Short mmCIF file of C-alpha atoms in Angstrom, two decimals:
data_model
loop_
_atom_site.label_atom_id
_atom_site.label_comp_id
_atom_site.label_asym_id
_atom_site.label_seq_id
_atom_site.Cartn_x
_atom_site.Cartn_y
_atom_site.Cartn_z
CA MET A 733 -30.16 9.97 1.42
CA PHE A 734 -29.70 13.14 -0.55
CA TYR A 735 -32.70 15.38 -1.05
CA PHE A 736 -32.20 17.03 -4.41
CA GLN A 737 -34.35 20.00 -5.31
CA SER A 738 -36.63 18.15 -7.71
CA PRO A 739 -40.23 17.06 -7.12
CA HIS A 740 -39.36 13.70 -8.71
CA CYS A 741 -36.77 12.89 -6.03
CA SER A 742 -38.76 13.35 -2.81
CA LYS A 743 -38.74 10.16 -0.76
CA THR A 744 -40.56 9.15 2.36
CA LYS A 745 -38.44 9.20 5.46
CA HIS A 746 -37.16 5.75 6.49
CA SER A 747 -39.28 4.00 3.86
CA SER A 748 -36.54 2.61 1.64
CA PRO A 749 -34.82 -0.67 2.45
CA LEU A 750 -31.36 -0.62 3.98
CA PRO A 751 -28.58 -0.17 1.43
CA GLN A 752 -26.78 -3.23 0.20
CA THR A 753 -23.22 -3.41 1.40
CA LYS A 754 -20.11 -5.30 0.41
CA GLU A 755 -17.00 -5.85 2.46
CA TYR A 756 -13.66 -5.54 0.72
CA GLY A 757 -10.38 -6.95 1.87
CA SER A 758 -6.94 -5.54 1.26
CA SER A 759 -5.81 -4.65 -2.24
CA ASN A 760 -2.44 -5.17 -3.92
CA HIS A 761 -3.02 -2.24 -6.28
CA SER A 762 -0.78 0.80 -6.13
CA PHE A 763 -2.45 4.20 -6.28
CA GLN A 764 -1.24 7.30 -8.05
CA PRO A 765 -1.03 10.45 -5.94
CA THR A 766 -3.86 12.94 -6.29
CA ASN A 767 -4.45 16.47 -5.09
CA ARG A 768 -5.91 14.99 -1.90
CA ASN A 769 -4.01 13.67 1.10
CA PRO A 770 -1.96 10.55 0.33
CA LEU A 771 -3.97 7.36 0.61
CA GLU A 772 -3.35 5.34 3.71
CA ARG A 773 -4.07 1.70 4.27
CA ILE A 774 -7.36 1.26 6.13
CA ALA A 775 -7.39 -1.53 8.70
CA GLN A 776 -11.20 -1.80 8.79
CA ALA A 777 -13.56 -3.34 6.26
CA GLN A 778 -14.94 -0.77 3.83
CA MET A 779 -18.61 -0.45 2.93
CA GLN A 780 -19.96 0.24 -0.51
CA TYR A 781 -23.55 1.42 -0.87
CA LEU A 782 -25.20 0.15 -4.02
CA PRO A 783 -28.42 1.50 -5.56
CA LEU A 784 -31.40 -0.83 -5.66
CA ILE A 785 -32.41 0.53 -9.09
CA LYS A 786 -30.01 1.64 -11.84
CA ALA A 787 -30.36 5.36 -12.53
CA ASP A 788 -31.10 6.67 -16.02
CA LEU A 789 -28.42 9.36 -16.28
CA GLN A 790 -29.86 10.62 -19.58
CA LEU A 791 -32.58 12.34 -17.55
CA LEU A 792 -29.98 14.62 -15.93
CA LYS A 793 -28.57 17.79 -17.40
CA ALA A 794 -24.78 18.05 -17.54
CA SER A 795 -24.88 20.78 -14.88
CA GLU A 796 -26.93 18.54 -12.54
CA LYS A 797 -24.51 15.65 -12.99
CA GLU A 798 -21.61 18.02 -12.26
CA ILE A 799 -23.22 19.04 -8.95
CA ILE A 800 -23.78 15.39 -7.98
CA ASP A 801 -20.14 14.58 -8.82
CA LYS A 802 -18.95 17.51 -6.67
CA VAL A 803 -21.06 16.33 -3.72
CA ILE A 804 -19.72 12.78 -4.07
CA ASP A 805 -16.15 14.08 -4.27
CA TYR A 806 -16.70 16.30 -1.21
CA MET A 807 -18.24 13.58 0.96
CA SER A 808 -16.50 10.47 -0.34
CA ASP A 809 -14.02 10.24 2.52
CA TRP A 810 -16.51 10.94 5.32
CA SER A 811 -17.05 8.31 7.99
CA GLN A 812 -20.47 6.74 8.39
CA ASN A 813 -20.97 8.64 11.67
CA LEU A 814 -20.08 12.02 10.16
CA PHE A 815 -22.36 11.40 7.17
CA SER A 816 -25.20 10.27 9.45
CA GLN A 817 -24.86 13.42 11.59
CA TYR A 818 -24.86 15.60 8.48
CA VAL A 819 -27.99 13.98 7.05
CA ASN A 820 -29.88 13.97 10.35
CA ASN A 821 -29.26 17.70 10.85
CA ASP A 822 -30.69 18.64 7.44
CA MET A 823 -33.81 20.79 7.91
CA PRO A 824 -36.21 18.85 5.59
CA LEU A 825 -35.46 15.64 7.48
CA LYS A 826 -35.77 17.32 10.90
CA ALA A 827 -39.08 18.96 9.92
CA SER A 828 -40.67 15.67 8.79
CA LYS A 829 -42.10 13.00 11.04
CA ASN A 830 -40.95 9.40 10.76
CA GLY A 831 -42.67 7.74 7.78
CA GLU A 832 -44.00 11.07 6.46
CA VAL A 833 -43.34 12.29 2.91
CA ILE A 834 -40.66 14.98 2.93
CA GLY A 835 -42.23 18.06 1.38
CA TYR A 836 -40.53 19.44 -1.72
CA GLU A 837 -40.96 23.04 -0.54
CA LEU A 838 -38.81 22.35 2.57
CA VAL A 839 -35.65 22.53 0.44
CA PHE A 840 -36.19 26.29 0.15
CA TYR A 841 -35.66 26.69 3.92
CA ARG A 842 -32.26 25.03 4.00
CA GLU A 843 -29.23 26.95 5.26
CA LEU A 844 -25.51 26.47 4.77
CA PRO A 845 -23.93 23.96 4.43
CA TYR A 846 -26.99 22.15 3.06
CA SER A 847 -27.91 24.75 0.46
CA LEU A 848 -25.45 26.55 -1.74
CA LYS A 849 -28.16 28.70 -3.30
CA LEU A 850 -29.92 31.60 -1.59
CA TYR A 851 -33.66 31.99 -2.29
#
């Protein structure tokens, strides 16, 4: 549900099927510490969202892939509720009616934290 600033990525609101999910049980793997908070065992089932179509990453520039990786790293530990609130408060989504195509030009009216670039 990201709205990248590319005319090729505009999607209609609520038109795509629900994401596929998988539930994972506990793991016996040990994790190495990272620069983040130490990992804690999660008592709930975890969800993994899988794309319906495999992306052709050769179409992306290295700088674009770097931005996507930063966004994933930033949001990867967000709860479903926090992520849903974030997405639903994004201006292009709020300005579009249900089922309507989200206009490409709406990305230029985004404010922080949704846009890191000033126009």
